[in-house]
Short mmCIF file of N, CA and C in Angstrom, two decimals:
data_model
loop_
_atom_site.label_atom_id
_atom_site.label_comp_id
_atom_site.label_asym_id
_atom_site.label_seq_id
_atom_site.Cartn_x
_atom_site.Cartn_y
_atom_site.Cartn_z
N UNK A 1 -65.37 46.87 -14.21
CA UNK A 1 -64.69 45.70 -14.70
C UNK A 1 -64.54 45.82 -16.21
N UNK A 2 -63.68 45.79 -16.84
CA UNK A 2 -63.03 45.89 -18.13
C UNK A 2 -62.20 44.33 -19.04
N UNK A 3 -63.29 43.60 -19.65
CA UNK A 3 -63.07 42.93 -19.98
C UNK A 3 -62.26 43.02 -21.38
N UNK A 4 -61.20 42.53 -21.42
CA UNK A 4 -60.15 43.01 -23.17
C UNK A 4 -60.51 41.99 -23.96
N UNK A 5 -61.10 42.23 -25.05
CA UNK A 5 -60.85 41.27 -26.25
C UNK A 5 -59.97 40.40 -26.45
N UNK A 6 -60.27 38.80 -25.98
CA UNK A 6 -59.80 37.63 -26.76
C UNK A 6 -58.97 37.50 -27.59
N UNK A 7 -57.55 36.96 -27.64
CA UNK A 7 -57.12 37.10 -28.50
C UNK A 7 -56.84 35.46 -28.95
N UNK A 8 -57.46 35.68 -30.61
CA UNK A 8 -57.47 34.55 -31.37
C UNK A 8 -56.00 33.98 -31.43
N UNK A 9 -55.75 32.58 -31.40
CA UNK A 9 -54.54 31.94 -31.79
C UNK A 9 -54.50 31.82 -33.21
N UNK A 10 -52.98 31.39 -33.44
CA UNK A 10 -52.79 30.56 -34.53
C UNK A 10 -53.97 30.11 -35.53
N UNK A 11 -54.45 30.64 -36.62
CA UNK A 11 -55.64 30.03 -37.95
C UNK A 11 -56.66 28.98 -37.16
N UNK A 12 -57.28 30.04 -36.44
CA UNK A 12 -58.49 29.71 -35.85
C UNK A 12 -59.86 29.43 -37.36
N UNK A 13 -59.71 28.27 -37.61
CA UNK A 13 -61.12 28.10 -38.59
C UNK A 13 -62.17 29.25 -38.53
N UNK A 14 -63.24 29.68 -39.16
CA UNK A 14 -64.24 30.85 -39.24
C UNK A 14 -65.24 29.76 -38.19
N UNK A 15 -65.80 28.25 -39.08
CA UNK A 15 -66.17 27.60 -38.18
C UNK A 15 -66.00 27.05 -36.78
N UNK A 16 -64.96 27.32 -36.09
CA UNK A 16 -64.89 26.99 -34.63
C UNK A 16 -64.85 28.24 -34.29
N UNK A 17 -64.20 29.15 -34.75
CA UNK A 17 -64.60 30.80 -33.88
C UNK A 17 -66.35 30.76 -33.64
N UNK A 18 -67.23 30.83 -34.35
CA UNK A 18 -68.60 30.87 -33.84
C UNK A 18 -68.93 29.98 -33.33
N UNK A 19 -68.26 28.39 -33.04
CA UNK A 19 -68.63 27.40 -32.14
C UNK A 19 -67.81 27.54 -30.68
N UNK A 20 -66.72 28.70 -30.34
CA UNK A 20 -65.93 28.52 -29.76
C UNK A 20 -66.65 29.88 -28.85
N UNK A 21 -67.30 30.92 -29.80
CA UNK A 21 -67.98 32.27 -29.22
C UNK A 21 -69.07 32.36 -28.24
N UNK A 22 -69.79 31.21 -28.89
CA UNK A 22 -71.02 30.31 -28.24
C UNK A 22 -70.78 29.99 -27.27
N UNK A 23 -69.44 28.74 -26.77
CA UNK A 23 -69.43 28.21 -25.57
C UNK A 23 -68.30 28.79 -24.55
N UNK A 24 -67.57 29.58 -24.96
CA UNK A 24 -66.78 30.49 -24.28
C UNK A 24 -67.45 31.76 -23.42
N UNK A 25 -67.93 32.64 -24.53
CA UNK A 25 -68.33 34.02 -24.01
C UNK A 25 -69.31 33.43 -22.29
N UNK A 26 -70.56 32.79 -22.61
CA UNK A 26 -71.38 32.74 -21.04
C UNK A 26 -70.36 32.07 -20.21
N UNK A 27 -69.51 31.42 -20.24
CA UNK A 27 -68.82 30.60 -19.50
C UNK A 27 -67.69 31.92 -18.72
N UNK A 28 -67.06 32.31 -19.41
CA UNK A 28 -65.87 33.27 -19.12
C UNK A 28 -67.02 34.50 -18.38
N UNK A 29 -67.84 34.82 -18.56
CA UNK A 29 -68.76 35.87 -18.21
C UNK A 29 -69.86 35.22 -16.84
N UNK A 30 -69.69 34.08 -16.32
CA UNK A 30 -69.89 33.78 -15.14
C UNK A 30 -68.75 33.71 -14.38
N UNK A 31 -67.86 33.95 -14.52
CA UNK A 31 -66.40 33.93 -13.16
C UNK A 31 -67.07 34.89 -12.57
N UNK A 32 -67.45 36.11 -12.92
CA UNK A 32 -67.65 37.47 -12.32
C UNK A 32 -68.51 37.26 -11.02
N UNK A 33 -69.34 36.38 -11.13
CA UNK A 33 -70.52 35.86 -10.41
C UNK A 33 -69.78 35.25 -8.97
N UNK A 34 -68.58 34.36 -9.12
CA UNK A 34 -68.17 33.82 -8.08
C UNK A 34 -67.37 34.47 -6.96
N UNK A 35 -67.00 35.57 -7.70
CA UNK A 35 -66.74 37.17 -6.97
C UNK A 35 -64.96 37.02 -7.91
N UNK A 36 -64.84 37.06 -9.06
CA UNK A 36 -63.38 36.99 -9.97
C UNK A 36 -63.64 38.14 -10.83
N UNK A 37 -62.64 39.00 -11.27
CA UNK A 37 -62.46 39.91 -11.92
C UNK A 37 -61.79 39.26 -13.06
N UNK A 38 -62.03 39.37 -14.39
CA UNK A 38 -61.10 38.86 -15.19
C UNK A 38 -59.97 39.80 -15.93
N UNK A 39 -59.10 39.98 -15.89
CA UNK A 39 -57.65 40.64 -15.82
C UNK A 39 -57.34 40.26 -17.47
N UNK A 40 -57.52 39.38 -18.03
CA UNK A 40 -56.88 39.12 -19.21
C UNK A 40 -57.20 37.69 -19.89
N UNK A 41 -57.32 37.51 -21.28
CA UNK A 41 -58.11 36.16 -21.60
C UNK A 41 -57.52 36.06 -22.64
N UNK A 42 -57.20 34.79 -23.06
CA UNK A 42 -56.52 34.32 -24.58
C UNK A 42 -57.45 33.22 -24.97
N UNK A 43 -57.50 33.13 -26.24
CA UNK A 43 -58.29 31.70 -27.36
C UNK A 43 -56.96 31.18 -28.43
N UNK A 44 -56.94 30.20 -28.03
CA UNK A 44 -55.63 29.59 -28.71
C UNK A 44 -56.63 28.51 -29.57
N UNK A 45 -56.30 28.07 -30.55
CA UNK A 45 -56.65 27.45 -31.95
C UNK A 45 -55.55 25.88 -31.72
N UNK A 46 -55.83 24.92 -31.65
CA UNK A 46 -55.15 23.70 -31.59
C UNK A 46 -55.40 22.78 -32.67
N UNK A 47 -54.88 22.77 -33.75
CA UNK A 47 -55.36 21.59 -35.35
C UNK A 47 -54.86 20.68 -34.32
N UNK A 48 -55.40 19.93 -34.89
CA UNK A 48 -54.96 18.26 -34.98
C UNK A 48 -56.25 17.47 -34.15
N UNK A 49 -55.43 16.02 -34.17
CA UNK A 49 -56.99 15.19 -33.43
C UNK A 49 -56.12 15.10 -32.12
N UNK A 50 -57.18 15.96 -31.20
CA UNK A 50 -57.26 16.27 -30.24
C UNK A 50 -56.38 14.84 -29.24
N UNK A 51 -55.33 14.48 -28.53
CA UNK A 51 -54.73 13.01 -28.03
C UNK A 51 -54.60 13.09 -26.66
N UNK A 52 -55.43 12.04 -25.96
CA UNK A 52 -55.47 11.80 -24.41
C UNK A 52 -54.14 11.78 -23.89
N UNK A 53 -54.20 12.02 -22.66
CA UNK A 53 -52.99 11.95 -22.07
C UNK A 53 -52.46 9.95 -21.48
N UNK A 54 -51.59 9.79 -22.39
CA UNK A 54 -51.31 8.63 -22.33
C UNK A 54 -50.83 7.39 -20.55
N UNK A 55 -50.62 6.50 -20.72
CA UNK A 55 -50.75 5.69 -19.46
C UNK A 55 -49.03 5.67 -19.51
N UNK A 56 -48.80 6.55 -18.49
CA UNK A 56 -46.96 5.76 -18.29
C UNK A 56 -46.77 4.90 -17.91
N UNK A 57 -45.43 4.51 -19.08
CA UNK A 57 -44.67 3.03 -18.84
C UNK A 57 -43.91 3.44 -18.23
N UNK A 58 -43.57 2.01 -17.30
CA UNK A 58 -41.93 2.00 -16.64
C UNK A 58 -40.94 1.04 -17.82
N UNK A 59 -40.15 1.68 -17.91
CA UNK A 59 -38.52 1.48 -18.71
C UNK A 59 -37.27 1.57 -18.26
N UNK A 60 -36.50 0.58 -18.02
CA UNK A 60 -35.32 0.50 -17.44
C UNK A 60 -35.05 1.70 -16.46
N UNK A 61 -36.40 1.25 -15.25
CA UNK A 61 -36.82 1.84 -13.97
C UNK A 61 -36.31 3.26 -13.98
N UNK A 62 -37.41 3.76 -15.32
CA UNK A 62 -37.58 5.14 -15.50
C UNK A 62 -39.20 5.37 -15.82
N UNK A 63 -40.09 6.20 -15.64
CA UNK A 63 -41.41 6.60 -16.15
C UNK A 63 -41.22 7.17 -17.31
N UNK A 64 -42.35 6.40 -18.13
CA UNK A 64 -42.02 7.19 -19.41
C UNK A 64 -43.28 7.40 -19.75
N UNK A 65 -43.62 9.10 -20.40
CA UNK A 65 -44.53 9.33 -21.03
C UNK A 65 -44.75 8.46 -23.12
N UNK A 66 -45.74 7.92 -23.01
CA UNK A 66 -46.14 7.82 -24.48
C UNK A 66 -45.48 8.83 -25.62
N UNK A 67 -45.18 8.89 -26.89
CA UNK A 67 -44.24 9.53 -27.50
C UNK A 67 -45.98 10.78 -28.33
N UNK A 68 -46.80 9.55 -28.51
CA UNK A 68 -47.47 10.46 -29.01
C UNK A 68 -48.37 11.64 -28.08
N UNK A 69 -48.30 11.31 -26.96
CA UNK A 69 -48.77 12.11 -25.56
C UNK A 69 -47.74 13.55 -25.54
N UNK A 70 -46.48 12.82 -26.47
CA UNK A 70 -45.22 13.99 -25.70
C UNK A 70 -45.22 15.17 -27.00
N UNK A 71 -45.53 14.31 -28.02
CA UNK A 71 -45.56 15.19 -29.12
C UNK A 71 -46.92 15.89 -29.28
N UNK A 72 -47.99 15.72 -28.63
CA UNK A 72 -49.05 16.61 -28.91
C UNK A 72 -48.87 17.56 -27.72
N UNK A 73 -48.52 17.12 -26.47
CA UNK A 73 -47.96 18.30 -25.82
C UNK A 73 -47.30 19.51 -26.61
N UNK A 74 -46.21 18.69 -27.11
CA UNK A 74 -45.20 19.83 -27.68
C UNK A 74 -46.01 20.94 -28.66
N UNK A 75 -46.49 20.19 -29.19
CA UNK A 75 -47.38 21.05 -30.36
C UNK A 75 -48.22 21.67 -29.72
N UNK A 76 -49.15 21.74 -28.45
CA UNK A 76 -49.48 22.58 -27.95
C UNK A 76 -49.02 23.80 -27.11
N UNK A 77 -47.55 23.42 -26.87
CA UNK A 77 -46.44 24.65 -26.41
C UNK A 77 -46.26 25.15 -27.07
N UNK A 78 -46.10 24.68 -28.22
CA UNK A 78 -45.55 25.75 -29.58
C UNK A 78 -46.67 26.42 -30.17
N UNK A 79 -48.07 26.24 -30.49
CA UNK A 79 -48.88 27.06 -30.44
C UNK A 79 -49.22 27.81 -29.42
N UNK A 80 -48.86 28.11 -28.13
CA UNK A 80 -49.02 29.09 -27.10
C UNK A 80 -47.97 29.65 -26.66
N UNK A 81 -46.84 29.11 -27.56
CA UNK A 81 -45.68 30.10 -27.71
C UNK A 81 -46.18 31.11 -28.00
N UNK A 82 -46.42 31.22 -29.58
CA UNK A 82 -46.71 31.98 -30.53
C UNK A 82 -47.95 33.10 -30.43
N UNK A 83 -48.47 32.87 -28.96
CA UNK A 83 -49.59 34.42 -28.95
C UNK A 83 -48.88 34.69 -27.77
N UNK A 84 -48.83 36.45 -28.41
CA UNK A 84 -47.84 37.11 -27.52
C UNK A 84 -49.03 37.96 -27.20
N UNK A 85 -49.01 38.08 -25.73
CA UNK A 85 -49.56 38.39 -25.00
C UNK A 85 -48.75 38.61 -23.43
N UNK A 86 -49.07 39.82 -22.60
CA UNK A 86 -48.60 39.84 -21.91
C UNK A 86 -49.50 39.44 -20.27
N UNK A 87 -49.05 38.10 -19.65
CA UNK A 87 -49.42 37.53 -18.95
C UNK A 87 -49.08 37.84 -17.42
N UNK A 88 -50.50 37.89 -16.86
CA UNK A 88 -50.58 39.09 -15.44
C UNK A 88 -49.74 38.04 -14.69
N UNK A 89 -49.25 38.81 -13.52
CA UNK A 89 -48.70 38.37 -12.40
C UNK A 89 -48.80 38.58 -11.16
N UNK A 90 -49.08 38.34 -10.17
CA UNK A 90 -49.22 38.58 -8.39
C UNK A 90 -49.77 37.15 -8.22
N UNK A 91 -50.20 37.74 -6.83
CA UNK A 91 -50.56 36.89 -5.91
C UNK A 91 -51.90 36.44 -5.88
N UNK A 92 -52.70 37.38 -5.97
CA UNK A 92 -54.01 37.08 -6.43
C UNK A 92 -54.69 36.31 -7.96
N UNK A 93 -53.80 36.28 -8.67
CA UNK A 93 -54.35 36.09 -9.76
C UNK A 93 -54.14 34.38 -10.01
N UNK A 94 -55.84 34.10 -10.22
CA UNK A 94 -55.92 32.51 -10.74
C UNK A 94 -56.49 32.57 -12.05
N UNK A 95 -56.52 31.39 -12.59
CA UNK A 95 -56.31 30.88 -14.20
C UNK A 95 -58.08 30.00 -14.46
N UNK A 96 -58.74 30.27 -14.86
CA UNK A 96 -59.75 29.43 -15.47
C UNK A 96 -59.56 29.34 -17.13
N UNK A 97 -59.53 27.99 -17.07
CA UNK A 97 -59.10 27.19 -18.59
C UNK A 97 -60.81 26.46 -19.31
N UNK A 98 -60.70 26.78 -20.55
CA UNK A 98 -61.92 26.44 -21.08
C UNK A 98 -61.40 25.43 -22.35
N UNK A 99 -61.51 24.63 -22.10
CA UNK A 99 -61.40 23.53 -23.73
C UNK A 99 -62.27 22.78 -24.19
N UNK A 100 -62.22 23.16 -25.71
CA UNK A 100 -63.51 22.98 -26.60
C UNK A 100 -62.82 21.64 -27.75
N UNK A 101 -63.09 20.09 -27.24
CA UNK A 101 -61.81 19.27 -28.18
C UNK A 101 -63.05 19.28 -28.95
N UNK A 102 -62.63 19.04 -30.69
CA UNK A 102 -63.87 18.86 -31.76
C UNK A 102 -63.17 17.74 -32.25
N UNK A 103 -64.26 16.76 -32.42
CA UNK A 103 -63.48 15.88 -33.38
C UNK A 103 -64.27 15.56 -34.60
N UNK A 104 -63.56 14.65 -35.62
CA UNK A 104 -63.90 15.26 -36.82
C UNK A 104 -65.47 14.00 -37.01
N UNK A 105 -65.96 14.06 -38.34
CA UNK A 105 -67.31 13.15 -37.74
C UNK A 105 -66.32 11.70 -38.91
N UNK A 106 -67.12 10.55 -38.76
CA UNK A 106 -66.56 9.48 -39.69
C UNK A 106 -67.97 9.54 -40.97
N UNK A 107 -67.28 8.82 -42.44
CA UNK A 107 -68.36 8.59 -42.98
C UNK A 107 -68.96 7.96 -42.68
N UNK A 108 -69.70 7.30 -41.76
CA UNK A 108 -70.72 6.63 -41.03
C UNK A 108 -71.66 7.00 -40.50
N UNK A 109 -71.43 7.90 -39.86
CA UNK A 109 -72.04 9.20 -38.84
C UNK A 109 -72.34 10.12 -40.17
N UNK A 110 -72.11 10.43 -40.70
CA UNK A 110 -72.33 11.32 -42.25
C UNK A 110 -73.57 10.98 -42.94
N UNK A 111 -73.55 9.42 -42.99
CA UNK A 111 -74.55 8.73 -44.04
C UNK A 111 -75.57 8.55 -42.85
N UNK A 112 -75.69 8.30 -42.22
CA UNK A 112 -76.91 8.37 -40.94
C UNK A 112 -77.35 9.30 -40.80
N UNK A 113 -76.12 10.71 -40.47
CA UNK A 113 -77.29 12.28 -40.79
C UNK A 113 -77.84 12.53 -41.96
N UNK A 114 -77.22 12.02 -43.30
CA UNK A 114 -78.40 12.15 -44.03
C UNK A 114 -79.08 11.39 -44.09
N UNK A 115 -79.40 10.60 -43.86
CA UNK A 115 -80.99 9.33 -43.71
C UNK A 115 -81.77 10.13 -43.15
N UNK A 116 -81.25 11.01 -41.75
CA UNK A 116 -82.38 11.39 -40.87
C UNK A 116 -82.30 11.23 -39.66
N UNK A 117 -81.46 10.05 -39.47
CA UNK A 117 -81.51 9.19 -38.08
C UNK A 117 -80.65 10.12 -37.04
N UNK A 118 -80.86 10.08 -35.87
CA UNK A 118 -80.43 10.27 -34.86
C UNK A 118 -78.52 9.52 -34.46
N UNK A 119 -77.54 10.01 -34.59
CA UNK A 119 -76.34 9.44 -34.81
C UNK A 119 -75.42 10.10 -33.27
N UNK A 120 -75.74 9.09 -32.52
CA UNK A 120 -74.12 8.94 -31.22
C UNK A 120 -72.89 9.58 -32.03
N UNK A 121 -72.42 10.64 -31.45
CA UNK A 121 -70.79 10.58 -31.96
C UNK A 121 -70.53 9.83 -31.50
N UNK A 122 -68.96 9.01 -32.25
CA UNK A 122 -68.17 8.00 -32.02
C UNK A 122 -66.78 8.71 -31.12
N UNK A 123 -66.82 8.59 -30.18
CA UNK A 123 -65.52 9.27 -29.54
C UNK A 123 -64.24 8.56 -29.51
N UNK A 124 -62.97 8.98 -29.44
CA UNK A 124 -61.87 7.44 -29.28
C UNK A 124 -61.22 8.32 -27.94
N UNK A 125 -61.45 9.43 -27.51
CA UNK A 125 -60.72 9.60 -26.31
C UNK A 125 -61.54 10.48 -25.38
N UNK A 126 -60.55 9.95 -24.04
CA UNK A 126 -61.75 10.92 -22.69
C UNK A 126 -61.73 12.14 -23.06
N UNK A 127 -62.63 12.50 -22.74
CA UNK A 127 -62.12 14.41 -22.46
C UNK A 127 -61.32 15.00 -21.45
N UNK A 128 -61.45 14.13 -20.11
CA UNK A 128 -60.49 14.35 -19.17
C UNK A 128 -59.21 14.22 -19.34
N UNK A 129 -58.95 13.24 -20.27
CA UNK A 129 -57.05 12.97 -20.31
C UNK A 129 -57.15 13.84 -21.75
N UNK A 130 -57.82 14.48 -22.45
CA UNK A 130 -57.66 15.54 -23.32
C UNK A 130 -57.49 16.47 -22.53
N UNK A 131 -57.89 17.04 -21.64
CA UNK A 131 -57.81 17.87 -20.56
C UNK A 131 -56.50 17.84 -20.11
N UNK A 132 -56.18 16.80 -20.01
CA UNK A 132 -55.15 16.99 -18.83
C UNK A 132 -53.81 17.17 -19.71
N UNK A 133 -53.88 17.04 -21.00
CA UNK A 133 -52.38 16.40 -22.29
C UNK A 133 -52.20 17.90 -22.54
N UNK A 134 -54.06 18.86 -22.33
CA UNK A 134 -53.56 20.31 -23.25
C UNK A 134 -52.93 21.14 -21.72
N UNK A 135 -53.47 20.85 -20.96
CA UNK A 135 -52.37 21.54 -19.64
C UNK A 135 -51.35 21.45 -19.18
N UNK A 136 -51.29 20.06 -19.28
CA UNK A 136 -49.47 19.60 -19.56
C UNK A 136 -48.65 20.29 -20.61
N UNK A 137 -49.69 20.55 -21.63
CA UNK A 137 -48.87 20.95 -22.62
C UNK A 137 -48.35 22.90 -22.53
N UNK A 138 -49.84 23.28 -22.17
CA UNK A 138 -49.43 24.58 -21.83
C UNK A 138 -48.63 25.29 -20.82
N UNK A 139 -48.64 24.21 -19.88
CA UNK A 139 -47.31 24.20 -18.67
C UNK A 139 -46.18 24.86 -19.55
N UNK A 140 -45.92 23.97 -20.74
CA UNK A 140 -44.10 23.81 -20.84
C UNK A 140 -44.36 25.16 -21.92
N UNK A 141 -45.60 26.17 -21.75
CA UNK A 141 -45.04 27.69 -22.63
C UNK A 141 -45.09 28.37 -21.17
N UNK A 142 -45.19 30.15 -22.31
CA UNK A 142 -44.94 31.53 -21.08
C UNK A 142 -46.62 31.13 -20.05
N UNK A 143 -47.74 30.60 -20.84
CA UNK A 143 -48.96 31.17 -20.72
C UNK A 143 -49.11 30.83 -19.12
N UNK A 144 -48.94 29.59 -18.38
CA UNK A 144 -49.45 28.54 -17.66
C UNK A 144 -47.81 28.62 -16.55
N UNK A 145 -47.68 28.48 -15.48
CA UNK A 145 -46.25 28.38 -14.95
C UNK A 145 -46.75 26.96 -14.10
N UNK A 146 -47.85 26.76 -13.63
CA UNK A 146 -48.24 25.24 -12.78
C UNK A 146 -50.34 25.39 -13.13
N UNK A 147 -50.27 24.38 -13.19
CA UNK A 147 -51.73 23.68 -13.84
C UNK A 147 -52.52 23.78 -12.35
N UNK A 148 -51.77 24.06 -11.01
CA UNK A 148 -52.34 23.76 -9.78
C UNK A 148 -52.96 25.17 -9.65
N UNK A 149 -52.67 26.48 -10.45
CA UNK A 149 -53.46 27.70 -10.60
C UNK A 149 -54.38 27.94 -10.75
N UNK A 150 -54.87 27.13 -11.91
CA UNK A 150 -55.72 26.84 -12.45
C UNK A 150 -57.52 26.32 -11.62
N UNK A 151 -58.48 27.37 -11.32
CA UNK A 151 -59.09 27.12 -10.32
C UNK A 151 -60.54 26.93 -10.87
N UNK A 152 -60.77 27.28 -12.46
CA UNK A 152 -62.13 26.91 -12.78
C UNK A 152 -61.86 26.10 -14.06
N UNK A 153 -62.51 25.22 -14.31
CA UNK A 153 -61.94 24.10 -15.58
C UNK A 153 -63.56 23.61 -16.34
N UNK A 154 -63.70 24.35 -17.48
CA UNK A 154 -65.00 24.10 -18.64
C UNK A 154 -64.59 23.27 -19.49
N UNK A 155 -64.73 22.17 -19.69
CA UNK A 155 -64.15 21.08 -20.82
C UNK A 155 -65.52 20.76 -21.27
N UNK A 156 -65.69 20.97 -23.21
CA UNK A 156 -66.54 20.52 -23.49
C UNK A 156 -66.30 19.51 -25.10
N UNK A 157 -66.68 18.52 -25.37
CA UNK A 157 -66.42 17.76 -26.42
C UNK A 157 -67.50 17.85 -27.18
N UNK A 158 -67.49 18.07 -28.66
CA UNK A 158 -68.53 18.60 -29.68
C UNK A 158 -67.70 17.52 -30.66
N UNK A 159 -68.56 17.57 -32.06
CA UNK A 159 -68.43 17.13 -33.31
C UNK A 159 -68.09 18.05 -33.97
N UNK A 160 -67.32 18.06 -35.16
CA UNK A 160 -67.20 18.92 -36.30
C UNK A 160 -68.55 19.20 -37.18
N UNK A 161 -68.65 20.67 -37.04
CA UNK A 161 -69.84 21.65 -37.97
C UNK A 161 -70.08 20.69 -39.16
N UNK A 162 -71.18 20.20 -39.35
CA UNK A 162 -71.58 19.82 -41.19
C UNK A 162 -71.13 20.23 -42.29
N UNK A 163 -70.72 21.56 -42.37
CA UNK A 163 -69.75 22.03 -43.17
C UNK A 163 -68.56 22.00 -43.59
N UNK A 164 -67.56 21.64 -42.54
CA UNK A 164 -66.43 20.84 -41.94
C UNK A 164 -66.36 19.78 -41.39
N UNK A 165 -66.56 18.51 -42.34
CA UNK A 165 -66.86 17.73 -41.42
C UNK A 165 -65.47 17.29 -41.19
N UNK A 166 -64.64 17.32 -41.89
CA UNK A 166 -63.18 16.75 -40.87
C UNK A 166 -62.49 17.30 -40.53
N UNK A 167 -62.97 18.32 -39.75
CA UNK A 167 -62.41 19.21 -39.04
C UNK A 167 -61.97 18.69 -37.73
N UNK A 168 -60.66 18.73 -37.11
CA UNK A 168 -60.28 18.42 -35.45
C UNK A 168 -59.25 19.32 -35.02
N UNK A 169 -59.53 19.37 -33.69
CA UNK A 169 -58.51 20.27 -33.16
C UNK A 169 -59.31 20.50 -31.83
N UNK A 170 -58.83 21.58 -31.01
CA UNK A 170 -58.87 22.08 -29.61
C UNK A 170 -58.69 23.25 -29.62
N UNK A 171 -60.23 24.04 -29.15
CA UNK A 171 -60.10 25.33 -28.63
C UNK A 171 -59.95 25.24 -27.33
N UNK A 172 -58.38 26.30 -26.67
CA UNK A 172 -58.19 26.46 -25.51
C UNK A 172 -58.34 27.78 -25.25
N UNK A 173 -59.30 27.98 -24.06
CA UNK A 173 -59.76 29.43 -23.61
C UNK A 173 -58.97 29.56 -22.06
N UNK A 174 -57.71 30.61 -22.00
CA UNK A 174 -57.55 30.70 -20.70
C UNK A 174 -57.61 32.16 -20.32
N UNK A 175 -58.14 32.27 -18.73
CA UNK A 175 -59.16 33.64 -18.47
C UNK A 175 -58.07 33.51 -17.13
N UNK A 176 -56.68 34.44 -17.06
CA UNK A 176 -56.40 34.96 -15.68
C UNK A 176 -57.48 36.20 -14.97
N UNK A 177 -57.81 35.65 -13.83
CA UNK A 177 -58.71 36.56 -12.93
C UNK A 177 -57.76 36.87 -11.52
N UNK A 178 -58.74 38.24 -11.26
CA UNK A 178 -58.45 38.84 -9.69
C UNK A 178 -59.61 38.24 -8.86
N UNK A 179 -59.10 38.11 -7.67
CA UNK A 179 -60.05 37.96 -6.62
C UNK A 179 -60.11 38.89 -6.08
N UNK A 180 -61.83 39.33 -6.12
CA UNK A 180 -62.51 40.42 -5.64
C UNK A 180 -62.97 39.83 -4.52
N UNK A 181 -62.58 40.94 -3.51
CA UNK A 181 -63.63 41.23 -2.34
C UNK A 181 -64.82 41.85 -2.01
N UNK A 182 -65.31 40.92 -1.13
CA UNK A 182 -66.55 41.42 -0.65
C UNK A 182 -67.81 42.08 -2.02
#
């Protein structure tokens, strides 16, 4: 089994590459276990604050997605435009997606870690409809052709490094695998 080097997206921070190395590498390195060969793997880099997938309205008895739901999609097509990579194809091959949303910390949460105290991140969105806005979104590039491929799903929500503290964005890890027999 011949696993290929990751390929970084778009100005992947130094700080989320070693937060992204951490929770990627054991994760992508247990498919093997479920009997999956992994064929090919990308790390795409997502700035921005990470945006749930919004509640559709009905409008002159049409569904409508949220504008800001449609535009963080977009921005996530257009960053997975942009890693060229050549993406396997058959019959066998399924998709495990890994997303790492960071969000940035508030000065509140700042002044509490330095007191000492023990500080809840403050979250403003699920991780699941973050989940679901960056697959929608990667649908509409080359990477993703239907989200229903997609057969192992690692979603994890962290804070921004102390060093960065307003740092936000979304690491997306997607791992096409073979199904091995026996």
């Amino acid at each position: 089994m011949t696993i290929q080097t990751p390929v970084i997206g778009p100005a992947l921070p130094l700080a989320v590459d070693a937060l992204s190395l951490a929770l990627y590498g054991p994760w992508s390195a247990s498919l093997g276990m479920v009997g999956l060969e992994i064929v090919q793997e990308v790390r795409v880099w997502l700035p921005g604050r990470p945006v749930p997938k919004g509640r559709p309205r009905a409008w002159n008895s049409r569904i409508v997605t949220p504008p800001a739901t449609r535009a963080f999609e977009s921005q996530v097509a257009a960053a997975c435009r942009r890693v060229e990579i050549e993406v396997p194809t058959g019959d066998d091959i399924v998709v495990g997606a890994h997303v790492v949303a960071i969000h940035r910390r508030t000065g509140r949460e700042m002044a509490r870690k330095r007191s000492g105290r023990l500080v809840k991140a403050r979250h403003r969105a699920d991780l699941d409809n973050v989940v679901k806005s960056v697959l929608d979104g990667v649908q509409r590039s080359p990477l993703l052709v239907d989200d229903s491929h997609v057969v192992a799903l690692h979603a994890w929500r962290t804070v921004a490094p102390p060093e960065v503290p307003k740092l936000e964005g979304v690491v997306l890890g997607l791992v096409w695998c073979r199904v091995v027999d026996g």
